[in-house]
Structures are given as C-alpha cells and as structure tokens.
Amino acid sequence: MIEKKKKQQKQEHEQAEGKNNIFQVAKLSGVSIATVSRVMSGKVYVSSELTSRVKKAALTLGYCPNRSASNLRKRVSKTIGVIISDIENPFFTSVIRGIETILYDAGYSLLFCNSDEDPKREKTHLSILRAEDVAGIILTPTKNNNEFCKSLVESGIQLVAIDRSPGMDYMDGVTVKNKKGAFEATSHLAQLGYQRIGIICGPKQTSTSVERLEGFKEALLHHNLVLDQKLIIYSDFRQMGGYKAMQTLLDLEFPPIAVMVSNNLMTLGALQAIHERNLKIPDQIAIVGFDDMPWATSLQPSLTAVAQPAFDIGTTAAQLLLERLKDPTRSYRQVVLDTKLMVRTSSGSKMNLLIKPVNET
Amino acid sequence: MIEKKKKQQKQEHEQAEGKNNIFQVAKLSGVSIATVSRVMSGKVYVSSELTSRVKKAALTLGYCPNRSASNLRKRVSKTIGVIISDIENPFFTSVIRGIETILYDAGYSLLFCNSDEDPKREKTHLSILRAEDVAGIILTPTKNNNEFCKSLVESGIQLVAIDRSPGMDYMDGVTVKNKKGAFEATSHLAQLGYQRIGIICGPKQTSTSVERLEGFKEALLHHNLVLDQKLIIYSDFRQMGGYKAMQTLLDLEFPPIAVMVSNNLMTLGALQAIHERNLKIPDQIAIVGFDDMPWATSLQPSLTAVAQPAFDIGTTAAQLLLERLKDPTRSYRQVVLDTKLMVRTSSGSKMNLLIKPVNET
DNA sequence: TACAAATAAGAAAACGTTTTCTATACATAA
DNA sequence: TTATGTATAGAAAACGTTTTCTTATTTGTA
C-alpha cells in the first residue's frame, strides 16, 4: 500500500515556491496532468466541468506551460530566428517591424541576431539558431554560407532570404526591383538635363548593389549618356563610406553634376561631404538616394529617393515562412516588390509636387 | 535474449535523417551518451582518447546539442529577452546593438519583442518570455505592469530597466542625466541670447519626458527667463507628433525664437514643419534636439543636439544583467550615464563661438 | 439485448539533454 | 595486506511537457 503510494507520488515534483508546473495545477484541480495539458492547449474533448476547474487552478497559480519542455516534446518550436546584417540601418528596422507584426499575431517569438555583414558571424548565428530548434529563419544572406544553409533546410529548418537574392533554389525570398528603381532614379536625373551623372555603389558582391548599378548603366545608355568609369565608386553601404566616396567624386578633375547613392546611410555621408564644401543642392550638385527614410523630408532641400517597401518586405517574408511551415512541400518562390521614386527637391525637380511626409503614425 | 536486446535498444532513438542527437554521436564513437555530454560541455574529466573520438564523431555528424532539452534539464536558459518600446527609433537600435555585443560574447541569445509603448502588449511579451524560461529581461518599462514585474523577479527572472526609471527597487536600471542634458541644451540657447524659448515634450507619463522638462524649466529660471506655458507642448515622441507640435508653436501669436525638442523623431518632424514654412535656421528659429543621430551632421544646417550614449546604455544594461545572474543576491543598482551637448549650427552658435560644451565624463 | 462507436480521462511513454549514482581500475597510504 | 582515494565512464534518473495507449463510461444501432 505504502509502496504503491510512494510510486505514484514519485512524479509529484514538489517544487520550490514561485515556479509552478503542470503537476501542481493537476494536484490543485484534482485531475491528471494529461487533462491539464489538454485544457491548456484547448483542442481536445474535455468536459466543461474539468475544464473550468483546471482553468481556475491555472489562473490562481499563474501557471504557464514551460516552453522548453513543450518544444522538446512537440519537436517544433514557436520561435523564429532573424539574422539581420545591420540593425542600425533604419531600412532593416522597418523590415524587422514588419516581420514582428505578422509573427507576433501568429504566436511566434523572435530570436534576433546581428550578423554585421560577416559570413563567419552569420554562420555562428545559424548554428545557434539550429540548436535552439527554431521553426524557421529569416535572413539577409551574406555569401559563403550556401552549403550550410542547404544543410539547415535538409534538417528541416525553413529559410527565407530578404533583401538579397543569393540565387538559391532551396529557399523562399523577398527582394525589390532594384534595377528598375535605379533606372528610374537615374532617368529622372537625365530627364532633368544632367549629363554627367555619378553613382556611389555598395560592395561589389552584394546582389542589391550589382542590380542597382545595372539599372544605373541602362538608364545612361537609354538616354545616350556616356558612361565614365571614374564616376562609379564602390563603397560599403555605410555612412563613412558614403562620405569618402563623395569626396572622391568631388575631387575629380571633372566631378559629376548629379549623383545617385545606392543606400540610405551612404546618402547621409554623401550629404555631409557636400555640405562641408558648401555646395548648393541641387544647383551645384543634385542627389538622389536609394531608400526613403523618415529624415528625407526633414532635410533642406528635401531628398529625392527611391522608396523601398521595407515594412512590406518584412510582412511578406514572415508570411512566406508561415505558409511554408504549414506546407513544407510547396514550391519555392521569389517575391519581388516594387519600388517608387519619391521626387522631391534634391534632384533639382522644379515641380516639387510630391512632397509628403514619409511616415505618418 | 531477444527480449533483452530490445530493451537495450529502446533508447537508441533511431531518428529520421538530417536531425541528429546525442545517441547517434554516442553510437558512432562507441561511448555512452553521458560521455558525449561531458565532452561537449568540456569541463569534466574525460580521457583524451575518448574525447577525440567523440569530437570527431560530433563533427562528422554535424551534431549540436538541442537547446530546449538542455535548457529543460539545466533549468536555466542561455536566452535573454529584450522588450523595446519602438524598434524604429534609432536610439533604441543603438541600445540593442550594445546589448547584443555583450550578450553574444557571453553566449546568450536574444529574444526580441516590440512593445509599441503599449502596456498590454508589454505584459503579453513578459509572460511569453517567462514561459520561454529566459534567464533575464532587459526592457524599457511602460507603467502599469509593476506587480507583474515583481512576480517575475520573485519567480527568478532578473530584470533590468533601461531608458526610463520606473522607481522600482527590485531591479537594476540604466538611465541618463536627462535633467542635466536638457538644462545644458536650454542654457546654451539662453546664453546665445534667445529669450523666448519653447519646448516640445514627450508623453506626460514617461520619466524621460518629465525629467527633460524639469531641466528645461530650471534653465529658464537660472537665466531669469519667463516661462510661458503656451510654449510647452506635449507630444508623443514620434515624427508626426513633432511636426504637429512645431506647427502649433509657429501658429502662436508670439511664437518662440528657439525650441528644444525632447527626442530625435520629434526633431525630424519639427524640422519638416520649419522647412515647410521656409523659415531659416537658426536666423529665424533656432533648434536643439535630444538624441544625437547619424543624420545630425548631414542636415543643413547641422543639428545641435544632446547626445546620449545609446550604445553604452545597452552594454551597461547587459553587464548589469550578467553580474546579477552570477550573483542574484547583490543589491540593486541604478547606473546613470552622462549626456553631452554637441554644439553645431542649428542653435545659432556660429554667432557665438565662446560657447563650448560644458562637460566632463 | 447486445455490440459497436464515441466520448472522457488517467497512465505511461517519449522528446534530448545533464547530472547523480554506481562501478571499475588503478594508485597511494597506513 | 587492506583501506582510501581518484580518475574514468556507463546506467539511470530527472527536467516539464505532449501524445499515445488504455480503460471506463455513455450513446447509438442492429
């Protein structure tokens, strides 16, 4: 008799105060732990009598199921990893916000990592995320980790690439029409009569940078403008890089009269360099940026820029991931979102029709 | 015989391909799972012979321990929750970056949440983080969740408050000298000869907003300037709010000739309103912002602003948390970091070069 | 009346680790 | 020699869930 009781109690898990578990709820409500679990997850038959008793007990104890145990047993986690290359870039924070909005509603948590554009760091993060048993990962892929990504997919972790298209056929992806955006921006400058147009690019390897340069070149061709290689400067997508790149351009024997800058942070740097030399925008030099940012309308003159739907990139990526988690067999797809040229005054447009606040709450 | 073998194999966990576990490593290297675990954690005696065999097996299988199982067993997690009120605010992204830098090195992962300044959302996130069994939480506390926070601390989850001081004595905190920062900024304007100075504040409830207003008032008093209640506008720390607030100020019968804006996003909005009316900065209106941002030097004129050590706020918070995790009994402490007035041209300082930042670290 | 099907709930197994307990071999000290 | 300690490594328990397996009860149908 005593023997038997002892054995039964073996699992009673007398715990320290504060932390409580399913056994305590079961005890308080006088049911088995199975029933408690069923009530908590709420999708199986439990009598209304027991349901209410369990719910009451759970409430008074402030019980909430341990997620590690749950994940372990279910072999799935309600966590999704996000690896961003630069969290200090407002473009990416908008993306994150988009991701968060969707995933939060779907009951997922976000495990966040900053790769700093470093493939090694990216790999470390990827393996941590795997150990963490995330359901999926949304990332801005750097190069060099293709085989590793592939092995992740094989081991059942779904990936979604954003911003860059790594040319992988084993994951979904969301990008924007970089080439078209750059084409429009450059054409805009050409149409305003600027002939000597320069560009500040990002790193040579990233697909976004390459595509934007392509659009730039095509626009020059389209408008019968000569392409001077000296007016193409490669940089690093960072503010300081943009600053130095613009200095280089301005130091040329024949500097450009208009410039397209391939991302937001470099645009800030470029503006700084221009202001330092007391050049008038757009009279002495016109400028068009890529990425429309909150500060674009606060600049004097306001900044003409190619707007990317950053928030939508995030929501789209999250949705792709959710759909794939629901149906892992469906074919991989690449969603390409549109860009929009926001014409303001830094490009020298006389008709500043489109001055609107970027961000209304 | 067969019986016995079956029983032994019971634990062999023949798995699907791809995912691998400790049993497979043990099998491949011909040792027990205990030994594998000991090798992986690497702080207990295992012979060099077995160690190398296990390591090799782990490598070829690409094994890495399941974190859920580990957390469950160890009853601690290497995950830390971060709840930020607005991820689109560059100030907070710098903070996050600081947090990430420290915690990454210490082997922690970051579970990220956006509270959107909404106490209800904050509470939801807090309980998710508890279920997730995080070791600690760094948050920008909104009001109204005091008792809940307290219960978290009681159940063993350490909290660190950043940016705002909720006046709680059961958690560590990191803030900056808001009052002193606002005092200096306002004094700077007063010393330049501006007499009619306005302020755009954040929400009335947040401690940062209150402290900055206090510093503003004290500076006026100190310089024998009258305080016109009409020149104090409360807003919401967002760009649109700053835009509208500045419009309100400029629409006054006697508008201010200089303005201090209590955060970065509202400053952007205020600038927009000023530019829309084609007012010259600083000749027709001077402006000083709170929070020094990457774009401050790209503005024309460049923006005078109170710099907060956002990155350091993050690293400090992370360090406080790590120290507390190491020694949960140590007394709670509030770290207050210094601000620094970055004098540029939007405040009109060109006219008065005698002024220099009054500061010591 | 009897037998199948459906409902409800407990017992027990399983998830993949870490760690305690136990056992062996070998060295050292009494 | 015997006792004691130490290095090494396997067996088994434990972490807190979810879910399968059982069992008991109720309902429906031939």
Coordinates of C-alpha atoms in Angstrom, one line a residue, chain B:
Chain B
M1 CA 17.9 -12.8 -25.5
I2 CA 15.8 -11.0 -28.0
E3 CA 13.9 -9.5 -25.1
K4 CA 17.0 -8.1 -23.6
K5 CA 18.3 -6.6 -26.8
K6 CA 15.0 -4.9 -27.5
K7 CA 15.1 -3.3 -24.1
Q8 CA 18.6 -2.1 -24.6
Q9 CA 17.8 -0.6 -27.9
K10 CA 14.7 1.1 -26.5
Q11 CA 16.8 4.2 -26.0
E12 CA 18.6 4.1 -29.3
H13 CA 16.3 6.6 -30.9
E14 CA 16.5 5.6 -34.5
Q15 CA 16.0 9.0 -36.0
A16 CA 15.0 10.4 -39.3
E17 CA 18.0 11.5 -41.4
G18 CA 19.2 15.1 -41.0
K19 CA 18.4 15.7 -37.4
N20 CA 20.9 14.0 -35.2
N21 CA 21.1 13.7 -31.5
I22 CA 23.4 12.7 -28.7
F23 CA 22.6 9.0 -29.1
Q24 CA 23.9 8.9 -32.6
V25 CA 27.1 10.6 -31.7
A26 CA 27.5 8.1 -28.8
K27 CA 26.8 5.2 -31.2
L28 CA 29.3 6.4 -33.8
S29 CA 32.0 7.0 -31.3
G30 CA 31.2 3.9 -29.2
V31 CA 30.7 5.6 -25.9
S32 CA 27.8 6.4 -23.6
I33 CA 25.7 9.5 -24.0
A34 CA 26.9 10.7 -20.7
T35 CA 30.4 10.8 -22.1
V36 CA 29.3 12.6 -25.1
S37 CA 27.6 15.2 -23.0
R38 CA 30.7 15.6 -20.9
V39 CA 32.9 16.1 -23.9
M40 CA 30.5 18.6 -25.4
S41 CA 30.3 20.7 -22.2
G42 CA 34.0 20.1 -21.7
K43 CA 34.5 20.7 -18.1
V44 CA 34.8 17.3 -16.6
Y45 CA 37.4 14.6 -16.8
V46 CA 37.2 12.5 -20.0
S47 CA 40.2 10.7 -21.3
S48 CA 41.9 12.3 -24.3
E49 CA 41.3 9.1 -26.2
L50 CA 37.5 9.2 -25.9
T51 CA 37.4 13.0 -26.1
S52 CA 39.0 13.0 -29.6
R53 CA 36.8 10.1 -30.7
V54 CA 33.6 11.9 -29.6
K55 CA 34.7 15.2 -31.1
K56 CA 35.4 13.6 -34.4
A57 CA 32.0 11.9 -34.4
A58 CA 30.2 15.1 -33.5
L59 CA 32.0 16.9 -36.3
T60 CA 31.2 14.4 -39.0
L61 CA 27.5 14.2 -37.9
G62 CA 27.3 18.0 -37.6
Y63 CA 25.9 17.4 -34.1
C64 CA 25.0 20.3 -31.9
P65 CA 23.1 19.8 -28.6
N66 CA 19.4 20.6 -28.6
R67 CA 18.9 23.7 -26.7
S68 CA 15.4 23.0 -25.5
A69 CA 16.4 19.7 -23.9
S70 CA 19.5 21.4 -22.4
N71 CA 17.5 24.2 -21.0
L72 CA 14.9 21.9 -19.7
R73 CA 17.3 19.8 -17.9
K74 CA 19.6 22.5 -16.6
R75 CA 16.6 24.7 -15.7
V76 CA 18.4 27.7 -16.9
S77 CA 18.4 29.1 -20.3
K78 CA 21.0 31.0 -22.3
T79 CA 18.4 33.3 -23.6
I80 CA 17.6 36.8 -22.6
G81 CA 14.5 38.7 -23.5
V82 CA 14.6 42.3 -24.7
I83 CA 11.5 44.4 -24.8
I84 CA 11.9 47.7 -26.6
S85 CA 9.2 50.3 -27.0
D86 CA 10.0 51.3 -30.5
I87 CA 12.4 49.5 -32.7
E88 CA 12.1 52.0 -35.4
N89 CA 13.7 54.6 -33.2
P90 CA 17.5 54.7 -34.0
F91 CA 18.2 55.4 -30.4
F92 CA 16.9 52.0 -29.4
T93 CA 18.6 50.2 -32.2
S94 CA 21.9 51.5 -30.9
V95 CA 20.9 50.3 -27.5
I96 CA 20.0 46.9 -28.9
R97 CA 23.4 46.8 -30.6
G98 CA 25.1 47.4 -27.3
I99 CA 23.1 44.7 -25.6
E100 CA 23.8 42.3 -28.4
T101 CA 27.5 42.9 -28.4
I102 CA 27.9 41.9 -24.8
L103 CA 25.5 39.1 -24.6
Y104 CA 26.7 37.5 -27.8
D105 CA 30.2 37.2 -26.4
A106 CA 28.7 35.7 -23.2
G107 CA 27.0 33.0 -25.2
Y108 CA 23.4 34.3 -24.9
S109 CA 20.7 34.5 -27.5
L110 CA 18.4 37.5 -27.7
L111 CA 14.6 37.0 -27.8
F112 CA 13.3 40.2 -29.1
C113 CA 9.9 42.0 -28.6
N114 CA 8.5 45.3 -29.6
S115 CA 6.1 46.7 -27.0
D116 CA 4.9 49.7 -29.1
E117 CA 4.6 51.6 -25.9
D118 CA 1.6 49.6 -25.1
P119 CA 1.4 48.2 -21.5
K120 CA -0.9 45.4 -22.6
R121 CA 1.5 44.3 -25.3
E122 CA 4.3 44.6 -22.8
K123 CA 2.5 42.3 -20.4
T124 CA 1.9 39.7 -23.1
H125 CA 5.5 39.7 -24.1
L126 CA 6.6 39.4 -20.5
S127 CA 4.6 36.3 -20.0
I128 CA 5.8 34.8 -23.2
L129 CA 9.3 35.4 -22.1
R130 CA 8.6 33.8 -18.8
A131 CA 7.2 30.7 -20.5
E132 CA 10.3 30.8 -22.7
D133 CA 12.2 30.4 -19.5
V134 CA 14.6 33.3 -20.2
A135 CA 17.4 34.0 -17.8
G136 CA 16.6 37.7 -17.7
I137 CA 14.9 40.5 -19.4
I138 CA 16.0 44.0 -20.4
L139 CA 13.2 46.3 -21.0
T140 CA 12.0 49.9 -21.4
P141 CA 9.3 49.7 -18.9
T142 CA 5.9 51.3 -19.5
K143 CA 3.8 52.0 -16.5
N144 CA 1.2 49.7 -15.1
N145 CA 3.0 46.4 -15.0
N146 CA 4.7 46.8 -11.7
E147 CA 3.1 44.0 -9.9
F148 CA 3.7 41.7 -12.8
C149 CA 7.3 42.6 -13.0
K150 CA 7.6 41.9 -9.3
S151 CA 6.2 38.5 -9.7
L152 CA 8.6 37.8 -12.4
V153 CA 11.5 38.7 -10.2
E154 CA 10.1 36.6 -7.5
S155 CA 9.9 33.6 -9.8
G156 CA 13.6 34.1 -10.5
I157 CA 13.7 36.1 -13.7
Q158 CA 16.1 39.1 -13.4
L159 CA 15.0 42.4 -14.9
V160 CA 17.0 45.4 -16.0
A161 CA 15.2 48.6 -16.9
I162 CA 16.7 51.0 -19.5
D163 CA 16.0 54.5 -20.5
R164 CA 13.2 55.0 -18.0
S165 CA 13.4 54.7 -14.3
P166 CA 10.2 53.2 -13.1
G167 CA 11.1 53.8 -9.5
M168 CA 11.2 50.2 -8.7
D169 CA 13.5 48.8 -6.1
Y170 CA 13.6 45.3 -7.3
M171 CA 15.5 45.6 -10.5
D172 CA 18.7 47.2 -11.9
G173 CA 18.4 50.1 -14.2
V174 CA 20.3 52.3 -16.6
T175 CA 19.3 55.8 -17.4
V176 CA 21.0 59.1 -18.5
K177 CA 21.1 62.5 -16.9
N178 CA 18.1 63.7 -18.7
K179 CA 17.6 66.8 -16.5
K180 CA 21.2 67.9 -16.8
G181 CA 21.1 67.3 -20.6
A182 CA 18.0 69.4 -21.0
F183 CA 19.4 72.0 -18.7
E184 CA 22.6 72.4 -20.7
A185 CA 20.7 72.5 -24.0
T186 CA 18.4 75.2 -22.8
S187 CA 21.1 77.1 -21.2
H188 CA 23.1 77.0 -24.4
L189 CA 20.2 78.7 -26.2
A190 CA 19.7 81.2 -23.4
Q191 CA 23.4 82.1 -23.4
L192 CA 23.2 82.8 -27.1
G193 CA 20.7 85.4 -26.3
Y194 CA 17.4 83.7 -27.1
Q195 CA 14.7 84.8 -24.7
R196 CA 11.6 83.2 -25.9
I197 CA 12.3 79.5 -25.8
G198 CA 9.8 76.7 -26.4
I199 CA 9.9 73.0 -25.8
I200 CA 8.3 70.0 -27.4
C201 CA 7.9 67.3 -24.8
G202 CA 7.1 63.6 -24.9
P203 CA 4.2 62.0 -23.2
K204 CA 3.5 63.4 -19.7
Q205 CA 3.8 60.0 -18.0
T206 CA 7.3 58.9 -19.1
S207 CA 10.1 59.7 -16.8
T208 CA 12.4 60.8 -19.5
S209 CA 10.0 63.4 -20.7
V210 CA 9.3 64.7 -17.2
E211 CA 13.0 65.0 -16.4
R212 CA 13.8 66.8 -19.6
L213 CA 11.1 69.3 -19.0
E214 CA 12.4 69.9 -15.5
G215 CA 15.8 70.6 -16.8
F216 CA 14.3 73.0 -19.3
K217 CA 12.4 74.9 -16.6
E218 CA 15.4 75.1 -14.3
A219 CA 17.5 76.5 -17.1
L220 CA 14.9 79.2 -17.8
L221 CA 14.8 80.1 -14.1
H222 CA 18.6 80.1 -13.9
H223 CA 18.8 82.6 -16.7
N224 CA 15.9 84.7 -15.4
L225 CA 13.7 84.0 -18.4
V226 CA 9.9 83.9 -18.1
L227 CA 8.2 80.6 -18.5
D228 CA 5.3 80.9 -20.9
Q229 CA 3.1 77.8 -20.6
K230 CA 2.0 78.2 -24.2
L231 CA 5.5 77.4 -25.2
I232 CA 5.3 73.9 -23.6
I233 CA 3.8 71.4 -26.0
Y234 CA 3.3 67.8 -25.1
S235 CA 3.5 65.2 -27.8
D236 CA 4.3 61.6 -28.3
F237 CA 8.0 61.1 -29.2
R238 CA 7.1 60.4 -32.8
Q239 CA 7.8 62.2 -36.0
M240 CA 4.3 63.2 -36.8
G241 CA 3.8 64.4 -33.3
G242 CA 6.8 66.7 -33.5
Y243 CA 5.6 68.0 -36.8
K244 CA 2.2 69.0 -35.4
A245 CA 3.7 70.3 -32.2
M246 CA 6.0 72.6 -34.1
Q247 CA 3.1 73.8 -36.2
T248 CA 1.3 74.7 -33.1
L249 CA 4.2 76.6 -31.8
L250 CA 4.7 78.5 -35.0
D251 CA 1.0 79.4 -35.2
L252 CA 1.1 81.1 -31.8
E253 CA 0.6 84.9 -31.8
F254 CA 4.1 85.2 -30.3
P255 CA 5.9 82.1 -31.5
P256 CA 9.2 81.0 -29.9
I257 CA 12.5 82.1 -31.4
A258 CA 14.3 79.0 -30.2
V259 CA 13.0 75.5 -29.5
M260 CA 14.2 72.4 -27.7
V261 CA 12.8 69.1 -28.9
S262 CA 12.8 66.2 -26.4
N263 CA 13.7 63.4 -28.8
N264 CA 15.1 62.5 -32.2
L265 CA 12.0 61.6 -34.1
M266 CA 10.1 64.6 -33.0
T267 CA 13.0 66.7 -34.0
L268 CA 12.7 65.4 -37.5
G269 CA 9.0 66.3 -37.6
A270 CA 9.8 69.8 -36.2
L271 CA 12.4 70.4 -38.9
Q272 CA 9.9 69.4 -41.5
A273 CA 7.4 71.9 -40.2
I274 CA 10.0 74.6 -40.2
H275 CA 11.2 73.9 -43.7
E276 CA 7.6 73.9 -45.0
R277 CA 7.3 77.5 -43.9
N278 CA 10.6 78.4 -45.4
L279 CA 12.0 79.6 -42.1
K280 CA 15.8 80.0 -41.8
I281 CA 17.6 78.0 -39.2
P282 CA 19.0 79.4 -36.9
D283 CA 18.3 83.0 -38.0
Q284 CA 14.5 82.9 -37.8
I285 CA 14.3 79.9 -35.4
A286 CA 16.9 78.0 -33.5
I287 CA 16.6 74.4 -32.7
V288 CA 18.2 71.9 -30.3
G289 CA 17.4 68.2 -30.3
F290 CA 17.7 65.5 -27.7
D291 CA 19.5 62.4 -29.0
D292 CA 22.4 62.8 -31.4
M293 CA 21.7 60.8 -34.6
P294 CA 23.7 59.8 -37.6
W295 CA 21.9 62.3 -39.7
A296 CA 22.6 65.3 -37.4
T297 CA 25.7 66.2 -39.4
S298 CA 24.0 65.6 -42.7
L299 CA 21.4 68.3 -42.1
Q300 CA 21.8 71.8 -43.4
P301 CA 22.4 73.4 -41.0
S302 CA 23.9 70.7 -38.9
L303 CA 21.9 69.9 -35.8
T304 CA 22.9 70.9 -32.3
A305 CA 21.8 68.0 -30.0
V306 CA 22.2 66.4 -26.6
A307 CA 24.0 63.1 -27.2
Q308 CA 23.0 60.1 -25.2
P309 CA 25.4 57.2 -25.0
A310 CA 22.9 54.8 -26.5
F311 CA 25.4 52.0 -27.3
D312 CA 26.8 52.3 -23.7
I313 CA 23.3 52.1 -22.3
G314 CA 22.9 48.8 -24.0
T315 CA 26.3 47.4 -22.9
T316 CA 25.8 48.6 -19.4
A317 CA 22.4 47.0 -19.1
A318 CA 23.7 43.8 -20.4
Q319 CA 26.6 43.8 -18.0
L320 CA 24.4 44.6 -15.1
L321 CA 22.2 41.6 -16.0
L322 CA 25.2 39.3 -16.4
E323 CA 26.5 40.3 -13.0
R324 CA 23.2 39.8 -11.4
L325 CA 22.8 36.3 -13.0
K326 CA 26.2 35.5 -11.5
D327 CA 25.2 36.8 -8.1
P328 CA 21.4 37.2 -7.7
T329 CA 21.8 38.4 -4.1
R330 CA 23.7 41.6 -4.7
S331 CA 22.0 44.9 -4.1
Y332 CA 20.1 46.5 -6.9
R333 CA 21.7 49.5 -8.5
Q334 CA 20.8 52.3 -10.8
V335 CA 23.5 53.4 -13.3
V336 CA 23.1 56.9 -14.6
L337 CA 25.2 57.8 -17.7
D338 CA 26.2 61.2 -18.8
T339 CA 24.9 63.2 -21.7
K340 CA 26.9 65.5 -23.9
L341 CA 25.8 68.6 -25.7
M342 CA 27.0 68.5 -29.3
V343 CA 27.1 72.1 -30.4
R344 CA 26.6 72.6 -34.1
T345 CA 24.9 75.3 -36.2
S346 CA 21.2 74.8 -35.8
S347 CA 21.3 76.6 -32.4
G348 CA 23.0 79.6 -34.0
S349 CA 26.3 79.0 -32.2
K350 CA 28.2 80.4 -35.2
M351 CA 27.4 83.8 -33.8
N352 CA 28.9 83.0 -30.5
L353 CA 32.0 80.8 -30.6
L354 CA 32.8 81.4 -27.0
I355 CA 30.3 78.7 -26.0
K356 CA 31.7 75.3 -25.8
P357 CA 30.2 72.1 -24.5
V358 CA 30.3 72.1 -20.7
N359 CA 31.1 68.6 -19.9
E360 CA 33.2 66.0 -18.1
T361 CA 32.8 62.3 -18.3

